XYZ file of C-alpha atoms in Angstrom:
676
model
C 2.513 -26.496 -21.590
C 6.010 -25.518 -21.803
C 8.763 -23.089 -20.672
C 9.859 -21.355 -23.391
C 13.613 -22.710 -24.223
C 16.056 -20.738 -23.398
C 19.580 -20.336 -25.571
C 23.192 -18.265 -24.164
C 23.796 -15.740 -25.916
C 27.863 -13.882 -25.830
C 28.249 -10.911 -27.720
C 31.348 -9.694 -28.417
C 32.173 -5.669 -29.989
C 33.984 -2.613 -30.192
C 33.653 -0.135 -27.638
C 33.295 2.664 -29.670
C 29.693 0.977 -30.407
C 28.830 0.129 -26.931
C 26.496 2.557 -25.895
C 24.141 2.009 -29.089
C 23.942 -1.750 -29.122
C 22.993 -1.503 -25.155
C 21.097 0.838 -25.606
C 19.579 -1.352 -28.789
C 19.362 -4.460 -26.813
C 17.418 -2.337 -23.432
C 15.050 -1.589 -25.734
C 14.523 -4.347 -26.980
C 13.736 -6.609 -23.663
C 14.460 -9.763 -24.021
C 18.445 -10.793 -23.009
C 18.676 -11.306 -19.153
C 22.467 -10.180 -18.366
C 25.041 -12.050 -17.155
C 26.101 -9.862 -14.385
C 28.996 -12.773 -12.441
C 31.497 -12.577 -14.626
C 34.959 -12.047 -13.732
C 37.733 -9.703 -14.038
C 41.173 -11.019 -15.910
C 44.512 -9.598 -16.870
C 42.573 -8.681 -20.276
C 39.210 -8.096 -19.535
C 38.132 -5.607 -15.798
C 35.089 -3.748 -15.262
C 34.356 0.091 -15.583
C 33.371 1.312 -12.098
C 30.098 3.107 -13.353
C 28.333 4.019 -9.749
C 28.972 7.794 -9.722
C 26.963 8.248 -13.254
C 24.557 5.387 -12.125
C 24.033 7.023 -8.857
C 24.104 10.612 -10.568
C 20.758 9.093 -12.796
C 18.947 7.919 -9.917
C 19.201 10.633 -7.897
C 18.259 13.068 -10.832
C 15.176 9.991 -11.288
C 14.350 10.440 -7.406
C 14.573 13.821 -7.363
C 11.989 13.997 -10.420
C 9.469 11.651 -8.673
C 9.584 13.007 -5.179
C 8.390 16.704 -7.147
C 5.636 14.593 -9.170
C 4.148 13.611 -5.048
C 4.884 16.997 -4.455
C 2.666 18.175 -7.841
C -0.071 15.001 -7.269
C -0.215 16.802 -3.158
C -1.050 20.426 -5.053
C -2.460 20.487 -7.769
C -4.035 16.028 -8.336
C -5.403 15.409 -11.982
C -8.725 14.442 -12.015
C -8.724 10.399 -12.711
C -11.315 7.884 -12.782
C -11.478 4.921 -9.674
C -10.121 2.584 -12.962
C -7.780 4.339 -13.454
C -5.117 2.624 -11.991
C -6.348 0.203 -14.983
C -5.380 2.542 -18.183
C -1.407 2.221 -18.197
C 0.926 4.025 -19.091
C 0.319 7.070 -20.837
C 2.042 7.243 -24.516
C 3.862 9.852 -25.103
C 5.026 10.870 -29.049
C 8.649 10.733 -30.428
C 9.079 14.245 -30.398
C 8.686 14.948 -26.673
C 10.887 12.065 -25.760
C 14.033 14.290 -27.423
C 13.116 17.413 -26.318
C 13.170 15.923 -22.618
C 16.572 14.232 -23.073
C 17.831 17.325 -24.977
C 16.518 19.490 -21.732
C 16.524 17.002 -19.091
C 19.196 19.228 -16.309
C 16.483 21.637 -16.813
C 13.553 19.668 -15.593
C 15.734 18.919 -12.915
C 16.315 21.740 -11.861
C 12.149 22.513 -12.342
C 11.838 19.478 -9.760
C 13.923 20.853 -7.086
C 12.499 24.391 -7.389
C 9.542 22.348 -7.154
C 10.596 20.892 -3.502
C 12.065 24.126 -2.173
C 8.746 25.777 -2.926
C 6.555 22.714 -0.857
C 10.116 23.175 1.551
C 9.623 26.478 1.734
C 4.888 26.295 1.971
C 5.931 23.593 5.213
C 8.502 25.541 7.145
C 6.842 29.287 6.258
C 3.299 26.283 7.747
C 5.038 25.338 10.694
C 5.935 29.102 11.384
C 2.955 29.909 11.630
C 1.674 27.788 14.300
C 5.337 28.724 16.542
C 3.346 31.908 15.816
C 0.158 30.833 16.737
C 1.389 29.334 20.039
C 3.085 32.634 20.372
C 0.100 34.339 20.378
C -1.632 31.853 22.821
C 0.678 32.830 25.365
C 0.364 36.358 25.342
C -3.716 35.951 25.598
C -3.020 35.707 29.573
C -0.911 38.586 29.357
C -3.261 41.749 27.405
C -4.040 43.456 30.246
C -1.036 44.523 30.800
C -0.004 47.945 29.790
C 4.114 47.485 29.767
C 6.282 45.665 28.322
C 7.183 41.309 29.674
C 9.682 41.864 30.212
C 11.409 42.825 33.913
C 11.519 46.026 34.093
C 13.605 49.027 36.025
C 13.446 52.377 37.705
C 15.512 53.996 39.882
C 14.802 52.538 43.046
C 12.011 49.520 42.146
C 12.539 46.473 39.959
C 8.722 44.549 38.131
C 8.435 41.296 38.413
C 6.159 39.084 35.889
C 5.449 35.832 36.377
C 2.669 32.844 37.166
C 1.505 31.092 39.994
C -0.672 27.557 40.462
C -4.484 28.944 39.505
C -5.471 28.387 43.163
C -3.633 31.291 44.793
C -5.123 34.498 45.884
C -4.316 37.726 46.280
C -4.540 37.466 50.150
C -2.258 33.725 49.782
C 0.576 35.777 47.719
C 0.685 38.606 50.569
C 0.231 36.023 53.500
C 3.561 33.737 51.543
C 5.345 37.069 50.948
C 4.727 37.649 55.045
C 5.894 34.516 55.953
C 8.687 33.684 53.871
C 10.647 37.912 54.114
C 9.131 39.370 56.840
C 12.271 41.977 56.935
C 10.874 43.379 53.647
C 7.309 43.692 54.257
C 7.583 45.401 57.487
C 9.806 47.945 56.260
C 8.711 48.847 53.223
C 6.091 45.963 51.820
C 5.541 44.542 47.956
C 2.964 45.610 45.424
C 1.052 42.672 43.882
C -0.838 43.251 40.953
C -3.195 40.012 39.392
C -3.381 40.818 35.684
C -5.359 37.774 34.783
C -7.026 34.272 36.404
C -7.202 31.103 35.150
C -8.567 27.628 36.199
C -4.634 26.382 36.362
C -2.583 29.420 36.015
C -2.432 32.897 37.639
C -0.693 35.963 36.047
C 0.921 38.196 38.240
C 3.271 42.081 38.599
C 4.724 42.467 41.634
C 6.569 45.562 42.761
C 9.067 45.372 45.013
C 12.892 47.823 45.569
C 15.499 46.805 43.395
C 17.437 45.200 46.733
C 14.335 43.500 47.171
C 13.950 41.162 43.688
C 16.087 38.177 44.449
C 14.369 38.074 48.183
C 10.906 38.606 47.053
C 11.640 36.082 43.748
C 12.722 33.583 45.827
C 9.941 33.546 47.772
C 7.369 33.914 45.392
C 9.131 30.641 43.580
C 8.461 28.645 46.737
C 5.612 29.046 45.822
C 5.718 27.766 42.975
C 6.744 30.790 40.973
C 7.927 30.850 37.390
C 8.573 33.568 35.117
C 7.139 34.185 31.573
C 8.962 31.998 28.702
C 8.809 35.008 26.453
C 10.686 38.202 27.153
C 8.983 40.640 24.773
C 10.363 44.957 24.452
C 6.613 45.891 23.249
C 3.372 45.275 25.551
C 0.685 42.252 24.866
C -1.584 43.894 23.005
C 1.847 46.198 20.375
C 2.997 42.575 20.184
C 0.285 40.470 19.150
C -0.783 42.619 16.682
C 3.279 42.550 15.464
C 2.984 38.479 15.802
C -0.707 39.112 13.678
C 1.232 40.510 10.687
C 4.155 38.305 10.027
C 1.286 35.262 10.203
C -0.506 37.929 7.427
C 2.467 37.928 5.376
C 3.594 33.838 5.946
C 0.326 33.027 5.311
C 0.295 35.390 1.449
C 3.667 33.842 1.327
C 1.903 30.569 1.028
C -0.583 31.206 -1.112
C 2.251 31.666 -3.830
C 4.581 28.832 -3.114
C 0.620 27.211 -3.535
C 0.042 29.224 -7.132
C 3.722 29.040 -7.590
C 3.257 25.172 -7.248
C -0.185 25.326 -9.685
C 1.562 26.972 -12.570
C 4.249 23.687 -12.424
C 1.302 21.455 -12.967
C 1.429 22.039 -16.830
C 5.297 20.253 -16.358
C 4.152 17.026 -14.593
C 4.460 14.950 -18.183
C 7.611 16.257 -18.945
C 8.637 15.288 -14.874
C 7.481 12.340 -16.016
C 9.016 11.269 -19.267
C 12.545 12.707 -18.012
C 12.147 11.042 -14.637
C 12.112 7.391 -16.587
C 14.933 8.669 -18.991
C 16.888 8.649 -16.155
C 16.336 5.746 -14.420
C 16.795 3.990 -17.815
C 19.822 5.559 -18.180
C 21.010 4.593 -14.265
C 19.651 1.032 -15.475
C 21.603 1.152 -18.528
C 25.170 2.102 -16.153
C 24.475 -0.476 -14.401
C 24.836 -3.324 -16.390
C 27.386 -1.384 -17.876
C 29.516 -1.364 -14.776
C 29.167 -5.366 -14.543
C 30.412 -5.858 -18.479
C 33.519 -6.766 -18.879
C 35.707 -4.755 -21.100
C 39.157 -4.700 -23.175
C 41.022 -1.219 -24.617
C 38.929 -1.572 -27.009
C 36.603 -3.881 -26.905
C 34.350 -5.550 -23.868
C 31.883 -8.605 -23.807
C 28.550 -8.534 -22.974
C 26.429 -12.515 -22.134
C 23.192 -13.295 -20.842
C 20.103 -15.736 -21.266
C 18.134 -15.275 -24.416
C 14.491 -16.818 -25.319
C 15.649 -18.978 -28.745
C 12.771 -17.507 -30.754
C 14.466 -14.339 -30.564
C 18.345 -15.454 -30.420
C 18.600 -14.976 -34.214
C 16.873 -11.977 -35.136
C 19.048 -10.315 -33.109
C 22.457 -11.698 -33.937
C 20.895 -10.326 -36.891
C 20.271 -7.318 -36.530
C 23.857 -7.016 -34.452
C 25.873 -8.181 -36.166
C 24.853 -5.935 -39.498
C 24.111 -3.108 -37.658
C 27.589 -3.258 -36.567
C 31.235 -5.228 -36.558
C 30.514 -7.356 -33.623
C 30.886 -11.425 -32.861
C 27.646 -13.069 -31.510
C 28.119 -16.791 -29.937
C 24.848 -18.649 -29.623
C 25.033 -21.505 -27.439
C 21.653 -24.193 -26.019
C 20.764 -24.150 -22.094
C 23.868 -27.227 -20.973
C 21.489 -29.995 -18.889
C 20.593 -29.476 -15.813
C 21.454 -26.014 -15.883
C 19.395 -23.708 -14.204
C 18.062 -21.367 -16.656
C 15.498 -18.155 -16.366
C 11.958 -19.433 -17.107
C 9.385 -18.081 -19.453
C 6.609 -19.703 -19.366
C 5.105 -20.746 -22.989
C 0.488 -21.470 -23.101
C -2.241 -21.337 -25.225
C -4.708 -17.738 -24.858
C -7.152 -19.695 -22.344
C -3.598 -20.477 -20.222
C -1.671 -18.045 -20.474
C -3.963 -16.320 -17.627
C -2.960 -17.991 -15.398
C 0.558 -18.197 -15.508
C 0.240 -15.740 -12.258
C -1.356 -18.746 -10.456
C 1.745 -21.397 -11.155
C 4.439 -18.427 -11.054
C 3.171 -17.077 -7.800
C 3.225 -21.504 -6.115
C 6.615 -21.369 -7.660
C 8.691 -21.362 -11.591
C 9.624 -24.739 -12.973
C 12.899 -25.495 -11.890
C 15.198 -27.202 -14.746
C 14.107 -30.827 -15.756
C 10.364 -30.172 -14.483
C 7.496 -29.382 -16.778
C 4.268 -26.400 -16.707
C 1.916 -27.475 -15.113
C -0.391 -23.883 -16.418
C -2.601 -25.926 -18.544
C -3.523 -28.688 -17.210
C -3.851 -26.432 -13.654
C -5.416 -23.971 -15.822
C -9.087 -26.252 -16.596
C -9.202 -27.992 -13.608
C -8.946 -24.566 -11.905
C -11.375 -23.017 -13.600
C -13.964 -26.193 -13.647
C -13.604 -25.635 -9.762
C -13.902 -22.184 -9.574
C -17.306 -21.840 -10.607
C -18.288 -24.774 -9.081
C -17.429 -23.383 -5.251
C -18.861 -19.732 -6.618
C -21.616 -21.660 -8.611
C -23.985 -19.409 -9.683
C -25.365 -17.985 -12.530
C -26.164 -14.195 -12.328
C -23.539 -13.763 -10.191
C -20.991 -15.669 -12.700
C -22.916 -13.570 -15.311
C -21.652 -10.296 -13.262
C -17.871 -11.492 -13.466
C -17.609 -12.179 -17.464
C -19.076 -9.296 -18.107
C -17.448 -6.521 -16.126
C -14.721 -8.691 -16.235
C -14.767 -8.227 -20.282
C -15.864 -4.626 -19.846
C -12.570 -3.772 -17.971
C -10.575 -5.479 -21.083
C -12.766 -3.975 -23.483
C -12.372 -0.267 -22.598
C -8.399 -0.340 -21.053
C -6.465 -2.295 -23.535
C -2.537 -1.109 -22.335
C -3.707 -2.092 -18.418
C -0.082 -3.845 -17.428
C 0.192 -7.541 -18.410
C -0.089 -8.737 -14.667
C -3.493 -6.820 -14.401
C -4.965 -8.410 -17.715
C -3.761 -12.080 -16.709
C -6.585 -11.842 -14.034
C -9.410 -9.947 -15.433
C -9.410 -12.776 -18.091
C -8.169 -16.142 -14.840
C -11.907 -14.289 -13.723
C -13.492 -13.768 -17.102
C -13.477 -17.378 -17.637
C -14.261 -18.581 -14.211
C -17.199 -16.019 -14.141
C -18.524 -18.451 -17.398
C -17.516 -21.269 -15.356
C -20.093 -20.551 -12.438
C -22.069 -19.138 -14.842
C -22.401 -22.715 -16.426
C -22.279 -24.616 -12.635
C -25.169 -21.840 -12.049
C -27.340 -23.182 -15.329
C -26.668 -26.780 -13.597
C -27.399 -25.885 -9.956
C -30.343 -23.493 -10.495
C -29.320 -21.382 -8.621
C -30.152 -17.037 -10.227
C -28.425 -15.118 -7.046
C -29.446 -17.520 -4.798
C -33.766 -17.990 -5.390
C -34.511 -14.451 -6.344
C -36.803 -15.814 -9.297
C -39.161 -17.310 -6.975
C -39.675 -15.170 -4.406
C -39.991 -11.720 -6.924
C -42.593 -13.928 -8.549
C -44.100 -15.230 -5.430
C -44.336 -12.097 -3.749
C -45.301 -9.902 -6.853
C -46.935 -12.028 -8.514
C -48.960 -14.003 -6.307
C -48.206 -17.221 -8.076
C -44.328 -18.733 -7.613
C -41.626 -19.056 -10.784
C -38.666 -21.175 -10.611
C -36.327 -21.887 -13.221
C -35.039 -25.682 -13.078
C -32.169 -26.535 -12.342
C -30.227 -29.016 -15.475
C -28.865 -30.961 -13.183
C -30.079 -30.526 -9.355
C -30.128 -28.159 -6.318
C -27.163 -29.232 -4.175
C -29.495 -27.227 -1.594
C -32.095 -29.805 -1.780
C -29.600 -32.556 -2.701
C -26.325 -31.835 -0.598
C -24.922 -34.701 0.173
C -24.691 -36.362 -4.237
C -23.390 -32.677 -4.519
C -20.598 -34.067 -1.215
C -20.350 -37.231 -3.260
C -19.208 -34.619 -6.831
C -17.206 -33.044 -5.399
C -14.870 -35.952 -4.109
C -15.193 -37.357 -7.142
C -14.188 -34.317 -9.000
C -11.438 -34.267 -6.909
C -10.138 -38.308 -7.131
C -9.721 -36.927 -10.595
C -8.008 -34.373 -9.619
C -5.826 -36.260 -7.970
C -5.263 -39.275 -9.770
C -4.196 -36.571 -12.643
C -1.717 -35.358 -10.603
C -0.173 -38.456 -9.814
C 0.254 -39.879 -13.285
C 2.065 -36.432 -14.263
C 4.400 -37.686 -11.751
C 4.392 -40.583 -14.304
C 4.937 -38.822 -17.036
C 8.992 -37.349 -15.959
C 9.292 -40.504 -14.111
C 9.596 -42.246 -17.797
C 10.148 -39.136 -19.828
C 12.913 -39.215 -17.559
C 14.160 -42.130 -18.161
C 13.401 -43.976 -14.533
C 10.809 -46.569 -15.028
C 11.728 -48.513 -12.478
C 10.325 -44.837 -10.242
C 7.665 -44.863 -12.458
C 6.667 -48.534 -11.443
C 7.167 -48.299 -8.477
C 6.623 -44.979 -6.998
C 2.662 -44.650 -9.734
C 1.880 -47.349 -11.100
C 1.815 -49.362 -7.734
C 0.245 -46.280 -6.029
C -2.789 -46.271 -8.436
C -3.063 -50.686 -7.548
C -3.564 -49.741 -4.397
C -5.647 -47.020 -4.548
C -8.300 -48.131 -7.558
C -8.039 -50.948 -5.562
C -9.215 -49.567 -2.011
C -11.648 -47.200 -3.791
C -13.327 -50.513 -4.877
C -13.659 -52.132 -2.012
C -15.202 -48.609 -0.912
C -18.453 -48.149 -3.839
C -20.117 -51.802 -2.365
C -19.610 -50.746 1.755
C -22.407 -49.393 3.797
C -20.749 -46.382 4.254
C -20.764 -44.857 0.857
C -24.174 -46.102 0.104
C -25.040 -44.254 3.377
C -23.195 -41.042 1.659
C -24.298 -41.015 -1.389
C -27.986 -42.251 -0.337
C -27.881 -45.670 -2.687
C -25.900 -48.734 -3.098
C -23.456 -50.145 -5.062
C -22.871 -53.962 -5.427
C -20.530 -55.378 -7.613
C -19.629 -59.119 -9.274
C -17.677 -61.093 -6.103
C -15.147 -61.659 -8.666
C -14.711 -57.712 -8.901
C -14.490 -57.677 -5.424
C -12.340 -60.125 -5.620
C -9.589 -58.167 -7.147
C -10.395 -55.630 -5.515
C -9.045 -56.987 -2.128
C -6.147 -58.193 -4.483
C -5.649 -55.017 -5.985
C -5.404 -52.998 -2.441
C -3.409 -55.845 -0.451
C -0.911 -56.424 -4.260
C -0.229 -52.462 -4.143
C 0.122 -52.142 -0.431
C 2.488 -54.858 -0.188
C 4.682 -53.615 -3.606
C 5.402 -50.194 -1.423
C 6.285 -51.633 1.931
C 9.110 -53.915 -0.377
C 10.451 -51.214 -2.555
C 9.904 -47.415 -1.564
C 12.893 -48.228 0.437
C 14.726 -49.718 -3.123
C 17.104 -46.966 -2.404
C 18.680 -48.370 0.939
C 20.254 -52.102 1.457
C 19.471 -52.860 4.694
C 16.757 -55.144 5.080
C 14.997 -53.905 7.899
C 15.563 -50.308 7.238
C 13.500 -51.023 3.962
C 11.279 -52.768 5.198
C 10.733 -49.721 7.525
C 11.079 -46.784 5.511
C 8.634 -48.297 2.553
C 6.132 -48.960 5.333
C 6.439 -45.778 6.451
C 5.813 -44.504 2.470
C 2.605 -46.587 2.849
C 0.910 -44.702 5.988
C 0.481 -41.755 3.340
C -2.643 -43.361 2.198
C -3.804 -41.208 4.975
C -2.551 -38.392 3.209
C -4.014 -39.500 0.175
C -7.723 -39.393 1.908
C -7.038 -36.539 4.008
C -6.068 -34.585 0.435
C -9.119 -36.442 -0.840
C -11.355 -35.268 1.359
C -10.134 -31.406 1.848
C -12.303 -31.675 -1.685
C -15.659 -31.218 0.735
C -14.920 -27.431 0.169
C -16.380 -27.753 -3.412
C -19.245 -28.363 -1.225
C -19.066 -26.172 1.158
C -18.899 -23.310 -0.356
C -20.774 -23.579 -3.222
C -23.949 -24.663 -0.929
C -22.798 -20.953 1.412
C -23.211 -19.021 -1.964
C -26.361 -20.853 -2.280
C -27.164 -19.998 1.923
C -26.576 -16.667 2.425
C -28.015 -15.485 -0.947
C -31.635 -17.267 -0.389
C -31.241 -15.629 3.272
C -31.068 -11.847 1.230
C -33.599 -12.488 -0.541
C -35.239 -14.086 2.072
C -35.378 -10.700 3.541
C -36.356 -8.531 1.225
C -39.187 -10.239 1.028
C -39.780 -10.475 4.438
C -41.084 -6.331 4.054
C -44.339 -4.818 3.588
C -46.125 -5.208 -0.892
C -46.231 -1.079 -0.980
C -43.676 0.864 -2.269
C -41.554 1.118 0.624
C -41.179 -2.459 0.396
C -40.093 -2.293 -3.233
C -37.346 0.500 -2.597
C -35.882 -0.984 0.992
C -36.234 -4.758 -1.165
C -33.995 -3.211 -4.139
C -31.371 -2.272 -1.360
C -31.167 -4.626 0.443
C -30.866 -7.554 -2.220
C -28.081 -5.237 -4.159
C -26.387 -4.159 -1.069
C -26.603 -7.970 0.463
C -25.960 -9.710 -2.816
C -22.662 -7.487 -3.799
C -21.200 -8.365 -0.285
C -22.070 -12.266 -0.549
C -20.472 -12.024 -4.708
C -17.191 -9.950 -2.868
C -16.896 -12.547 -0.200
C -17.516 -15.314 -1.851
C -15.727 -14.497 -4.767
C -12.285 -14.054 -2.064
C -13.193 -17.587 -0.493
C -14.017 -19.643 -4.351
C -10.363 -17.466 -5.046
C -8.003 -18.948 -1.786
C -10.019 -22.230 -1.607
C -9.219 -23.207 -5.665
C -5.985 -21.660 -4.824
C -4.932 -23.940 -1.895
C -6.929 -27.788 -3.724
C -3.957 -26.172 -6.862
C -1.118 -25.830 -4.274
C -1.952 -28.188 -1.845
C -3.231 -30.970 -3.644
C -2.385 -31.563 -6.645
C 0.886 -29.468 -6.960
C 2.022 -31.872 -4.225
C 1.780 -35.364 -6.555
C 4.320 -33.845 -8.422
C 5.630 -30.186 -8.643
C 8.038 -28.538 -6.247
C 9.215 -25.207 -8.061
C 11.309 -22.963 -7.338
C 13.171 -21.604 -10.985
C 14.106 -18.250 -11.564
C 11.923 -15.651 -13.171
C 13.380 -14.333 -16.799
C 14.732 -10.406 -15.748
C 15.228 -8.905 -19.016
C 17.828 -5.845 -19.724
C 14.747 -3.426 -20.814
C 13.475 0.119 -20.014
C 11.902 -0.495 -16.763
C 9.723 3.214 -17.069
C 7.400 3.234 -14.109
C 4.449 7.175 -15.710
C 5.225 6.728 -19.387
C 6.171 4.546 -23.276
C 6.095 6.201 -26.630
C 4.501 5.899 -28.954
C 7.042 3.683 -30.838
C 7.557 0.167 -32.280
C 10.418 -1.242 -32.899
C 10.889 -4.930 -34.942
C 14.062 -6.993 -35.329
């Protein structure tokens, strides 16, 4: 239960060693650089924006190329490949990548160009196919699909609404252009007809072209969108040839892209190489530099400051200054706990890291977390499944990310806790032992619970849930008292902690012998008269003390009492917090009830081969769903009990996480161990 001690470090070195020192610090990854130092007359910051953007652009190009390769030549990965961690490469490949970086980026851009060409060809094919589709109604036409003229006549091609017939068209022409129809006439040919459109060819004298077209347009006539110099049939053949050529080129592009998949590992390495360099230049741009020296400062774990100082001073001509953090200063936070509790650090981080002066609650919280999680899931078989699966995954994938490993270990311990609670409550896939023995063997076999069966005695579980919750809350209040004493706030300890303990314990002692508690616990508790009197005195004394002392910071007596009375009202908050632990009962019962229902559904099937097969299917599907739902429920509600009820008594959070200057790679790690 500790926050790792941090120190400030300042390094002043010669400018000629700047690159080497930065690379060493980045490789070690133990220093958070302070980038807010202000310039002065001697020390200025260097503009590295251009170089940084150049490296970021190169890394992005490699990332895009890898994404394209994954689309055309995806790697064969298992469902759990995300747990394998980053790929390890040897030092030789890393050096090769650094030398051939520009060529690899050129390859990456070539991959991007091929993908763009492939996309353009595909879009072009779609466009040509639309053109062919627009040609199909004109396939019966044996002249080019464009306006045609002879010495005396003109040919008009176009479409009209599908409900019209040749007779309708002639009627329209006769109505709109009677002089034309009477003098020379117009010849209309139906090329094709569809439900919504007809294609027509109209022949008229050249000098009548405009008049005839205007008459047709009044009835919905429109010229074709395409104007071809070949007949529709010939043009269709030309377009199909273009499609074939485009598809052939697409196949070539796809083959080239697949052949470049052999560069995947090198592209991953070069992407990380330029990404790391971009980070280095981002830091370089924030350093204070003079003509011959530079200064880098920041925060470092105290356990690392000595080795870093020794490593730098032995190798370079530099000065290293290390100093302790001033009291009250908000330094970046690193949590440091025992091997068990360290797996619960993510829970605390999701709520908020401790700020200056706060303790790390992870260790105390971790035991309650596992305890309550197991009580909520409370089935031995489910716990065994969760624990075994998590243990296998952690063992099989040792290089998974640290956060993933912590999460799996957290669920492993929660699974073990669930196993223990399941044995205490007699739950093994619900009541599967009873069902199977009765259905298939003719007599009922029951695995007895080591403690009691919650489904048979739910009120007993409720009482214990409230008891465990009260202990949890009292521990939180006790930690608050410890922090008060640690800071020398004795008056705060007495007024804000001791008085609450006195009042709450008095109220509990008054509740235990009451009829309300007897009806809930189904048992009667009788205290001696002296203890009952003491309980009333404690409750009243604590309440009076809270009213008188909670507003002690205010000198106005009336306002002071009002604030005290308002604080006393918070006893209702304690009641609601205690009742929140009834979720231990609710979720524990839900797991057992749903599991029993699933088993009963399977038991309703006939006792034959088909019935056995269906029973197995129902068993597997039902219990997998039940485990998934209640696993999520236990996780969510256990978090809530910690965040709201427990942390609410003493913990605020809000600390800043330690963000070291390190090699933030995305794809690969180098097979190399460097020690200080």
